[in-house]
Amino acid sequence: MKRSCGLLAALLLWAGMACSEDLTEIPVAESPTVAIRVVIEAGSADDPVGLEGLCLLTMRATADGGTPALTRNEVIERLDPMAADVELWVDRETTVFSGRCRREDLAEYFPIFWDRTFRPRFDPVDVERLREAALSDLENDLRGSDDERLGKEALQAFLFERTRWEHPPTGTESGLKAMSVEDLRAFHRKMVMRPRVHVGIAGGYDGEFAERLRAAIAAIPLDPAPADEGRLDPAPIRGLELRLVEKPARATAISIGFPHDVRRGDPDYWPLTLAVTAFGEHRTFLGRLQREMRSTRGLNYGNYAYLEHFTQDGWFRYPRLNLWRQVPYFSIWIRPVQPANGLFALRQAIWELRHLIDEGLTQQEFETTRDHLRNVSLLWKQTLMRRLAIAMEDAHLGRGDMIEELAESLDGMTLADANAALERRVTGENLKAVLVCAEADSIRELVSAGTATPIVYSGGDAPEAVKAKDARIAAMPLAATRVETLQAKEIFR
């Protein structure tokens, strides 16, 4: 996707930023550090059939390997005194390399960062080490111990089944085992080309370095005929479709969602952002889901909702940026609950979603969330790297500053706007849900029979008003149109 930089370039320049076709700049003369970011429009959706995981392994061997002049160990010896490295994130459609160094180290750091990213060594020893790490992540972590992550990846696979977006960036067992070092080299040559490459720099660099960077970008090979990779077209969801991922789990992890077409620039985007924030903001008690499921009932640790794909950015509560998706999806993340409460928790999440759509936010929820977004959005740029990532996001979309755009939208937004957007664009009926659970056959039988599943409180009792609502939730018909079981040990094999 090409970035539109006409009016946007003028706005960024006025704000101390600059945007060209391939480069976003934020010069900060007083900054003691420099942040560099490279976004490549290549992800796991570009993995060839039979080589699922090729993008991840290629990019890991790039970011955690050597250069033509330096082995991996020599790279580490150079970077350690600078307290610098090359960080990597691979998603379905983008790969993000990032690095940060002191301004006085930039001349030494930049060639290593650039060569690692664009001229990787692909030492067979490094590739084998990283292949084993990827297989361990898939077999021991994703399928073995991280039920929450497994549920979220299984939901994406369910939402985008039978498409190139189905498998996770980690890939599949067979794919990881089948690829060769030459496969990695060929993938890198094919994908790391302009116009797929977008570069950003921020901090205390000078004009001479900026010219050096522009020359390095100009030297990246240009794809003479970019392939048309086709549009993602997920199958429509009809009613509640349920996938049970069975394993010896001590708790039940739940993920629910549906694809949609609401992107930034759509009039409903910011009203829906407010509504979904009020419903289930990540890792806070602001959201209705968290208040009803954890605070009132003590079902679990956390219950959150997201308008778009969400991956937490390190220790921040905010999302990683530049993980561009052709088709966004709404999701609800119900952190593990006791097995006896698995179906009650599923029912309650759907119940709360349907009531949100049907009855809307209250005036108090709207005002509280609007004030919260005005304040918390100021923290989205709290580091130089996040400022740069947001500027690259804005440039990619051809739009002005995200935070200013949100503030302007909030100033004119009403409760009616948020509730109307919910009613127009969110569904509580056509949903896919994944439960990572033990005893899938018993759950299937309960769902198929329409059996009520009352909540089991671990201690004490609930107020009468809560118990009355619990009874309605427990008896709410799930009416699943599809229920299937997968064995966790076989998924992504």
Short mmCIF file of N, CA, C and O in Angstrom, two decimals, residues 40-48 53-56 59 89-96 164-165 167-169 187 191 196 229 324:
data_model
loop_
_atom_site.label_atom_id
_atom_site.label_comp_id
_atom_site.label_asym_id
_atom_site.label_seq_id
_atom_site.Cartn_x
_atom_site.Cartn_y
_atom_site.Cartn_z
N ILE A 40 7.95 -3.28 6.91
CA ILE A 40 7.95 -3.98 5.63
C ILE A 40 6.59 -4.63 5.45
O ILE A 40 6.12 -5.34 6.34
N GLU A 41 5.95 -4.36 4.33
CA GLU A 41 4.64 -4.94 4.06
C GLU A 41 4.80 -6.39 3.63
O GLU A 41 4.62 -6.76 2.47
N ALA A 42 5.18 -7.21 4.61
CA ALA A 42 5.33 -8.65 4.42
C ALA A 42 5.05 -9.29 5.75
O ALA A 42 5.54 -8.83 6.79
N GLY A 43 4.26 -10.34 5.75
CA GLY A 43 3.93 -11.02 7.00
C GLY A 43 3.61 -12.47 6.74
O GLY A 43 3.87 -13.01 5.66
N SER A 44 3.02 -13.11 7.72
CA SER A 44 2.75 -14.54 7.59
C SER A 44 1.75 -14.84 6.48
O SER A 44 1.72 -15.97 5.97
N ALA A 45 0.93 -13.85 6.09
CA ALA A 45 0.02 -14.07 4.97
C ALA A 45 0.77 -14.28 3.66
O ALA A 45 0.19 -14.77 2.68
N ASP A 46 2.05 -13.90 3.64
CA ASP A 46 2.88 -14.08 2.44
C ASP A 46 3.64 -15.40 2.44
O ASP A 46 4.37 -15.69 1.48
N ASP A 47 3.48 -16.21 3.49
CA ASP A 47 4.15 -17.51 3.52
C ASP A 47 3.66 -18.38 2.37
O ASP A 47 2.45 -18.52 2.18
N PRO A 48 4.55 -19.01 1.62
CA PRO A 48 4.11 -19.96 0.59
C PRO A 48 3.42 -21.17 1.22
O PRO A 48 3.72 -21.55 2.35
N GLY A 53 5.32 -20.07 8.26
CA GLY A 53 6.34 -19.68 9.22
C GLY A 53 7.58 -19.13 8.56
O GLY A 53 8.51 -18.69 9.24
N LEU A 54 7.60 -19.10 7.22
CA LEU A 54 8.79 -18.65 6.51
C LEU A 54 9.09 -17.18 6.77
O LEU A 54 10.24 -16.79 6.96
N CYS A 55 8.07 -16.34 6.80
CA CYS A 55 8.32 -14.92 7.06
C CYS A 55 8.92 -14.74 8.44
O CYS A 55 9.92 -14.03 8.60
N LEU A 56 8.34 -15.37 9.45
CA LEU A 56 8.85 -15.21 10.80
C LEU A 56 10.29 -15.69 10.90
O LEU A 56 11.15 -14.98 11.47
N MET A 59 12.68 -13.29 9.05
CA MET A 59 12.91 -12.01 9.72
C MET A 59 13.63 -12.18 11.05
O MET A 59 14.41 -11.31 11.45
N TRP A 89 9.08 -7.47 15.23
CA TRP A 89 7.73 -8.01 15.40
C TRP A 89 7.18 -8.39 14.04
O TRP A 89 7.21 -7.59 13.12
N VAL A 90 6.69 -9.62 13.91
CA VAL A 90 6.11 -10.11 12.67
C VAL A 90 4.63 -10.37 12.90
O VAL A 90 4.25 -11.05 13.85
N ASP A 91 3.79 -9.82 12.02
CA ASP A 91 2.35 -10.00 12.12
C ASP A 91 1.85 -10.65 10.83
O ASP A 91 2.64 -11.17 10.03
N ARG A 92 0.53 -10.63 10.61
CA ARG A 92 -0.04 -11.24 9.40
C ARG A 92 0.40 -10.51 8.14
O ARG A 92 0.66 -11.14 7.12
N GLU A 93 0.46 -9.18 8.17
CA GLU A 93 0.70 -8.43 6.93
C GLU A 93 1.89 -7.51 6.98
O GLU A 93 2.28 -6.97 5.95
N THR A 94 2.47 -7.29 8.16
CA THR A 94 3.64 -6.43 8.25
C THR A 94 4.70 -7.03 9.16
O THR A 94 4.41 -7.83 10.06
N THR A 95 5.93 -6.60 8.91
CA THR A 95 7.07 -6.90 9.77
C THR A 95 7.67 -5.57 10.20
O THR A 95 7.85 -4.68 9.37
N VAL A 96 7.97 -5.42 11.49
CA VAL A 96 8.49 -4.17 12.01
C VAL A 96 9.85 -4.42 12.65
O VAL A 96 9.97 -5.22 13.59
N ARG A 164 -5.08 -17.13 3.41
CA ARG A 164 -3.65 -17.02 3.74
C ARG A 164 -3.43 -16.42 5.14
O ARG A 164 -2.30 -16.42 5.63
N TRP A 165 -4.49 -15.89 5.73
CA TRP A 165 -4.39 -15.28 7.06
C TRP A 165 -4.69 -16.29 8.17
O TRP A 165 -4.70 -15.94 9.34
N HIS A 167 -3.09 -19.20 9.37
CA HIS A 167 -2.07 -19.68 10.30
C HIS A 167 -1.40 -18.50 11.01
O HIS A 167 -1.33 -17.40 10.48
N PRO A 168 -0.88 -18.71 12.21
CA PRO A 168 -0.22 -17.63 12.96
C PRO A 168 1.15 -17.33 12.39
O PRO A 168 1.71 -18.14 11.63
N PRO A 169 1.73 -16.18 12.73
CA PRO A 169 3.09 -15.88 12.26
C PRO A 169 4.09 -16.98 12.59
O PRO A 169 5.02 -17.22 11.83
N PHE A 187 12.99 -15.59 0.04
CA PHE A 187 11.87 -14.81 0.57
C PHE A 187 12.32 -13.38 0.86
O PHE A 187 11.60 -12.42 0.54
N MET A 191 10.64 -10.07 -0.88
CA MET A 191 9.73 -9.24 -0.11
C MET A 191 10.33 -7.92 0.36
O MET A 191 9.60 -6.94 0.55
N ARG A 196 7.39 -1.83 -0.74
CA ARG A 196 6.93 -2.47 0.50
C ARG A 196 7.60 -1.87 1.74
O ARG A 196 7.11 -2.05 2.85
N GLU A 229 -1.75 -9.56 -4.78
CA GLU A 229 -1.88 -10.74 -3.93
C GLU A 229 -3.32 -11.08 -3.59
O GLU A 229 -3.59 -12.02 -2.85
N TRP A 324 -0.51 -3.30 10.24
CA TRP A 324 -1.62 -2.97 9.35
C TRP A 324 -2.36 -4.23 8.92
O TRP A 324 -1.76 -5.26 8.61
#
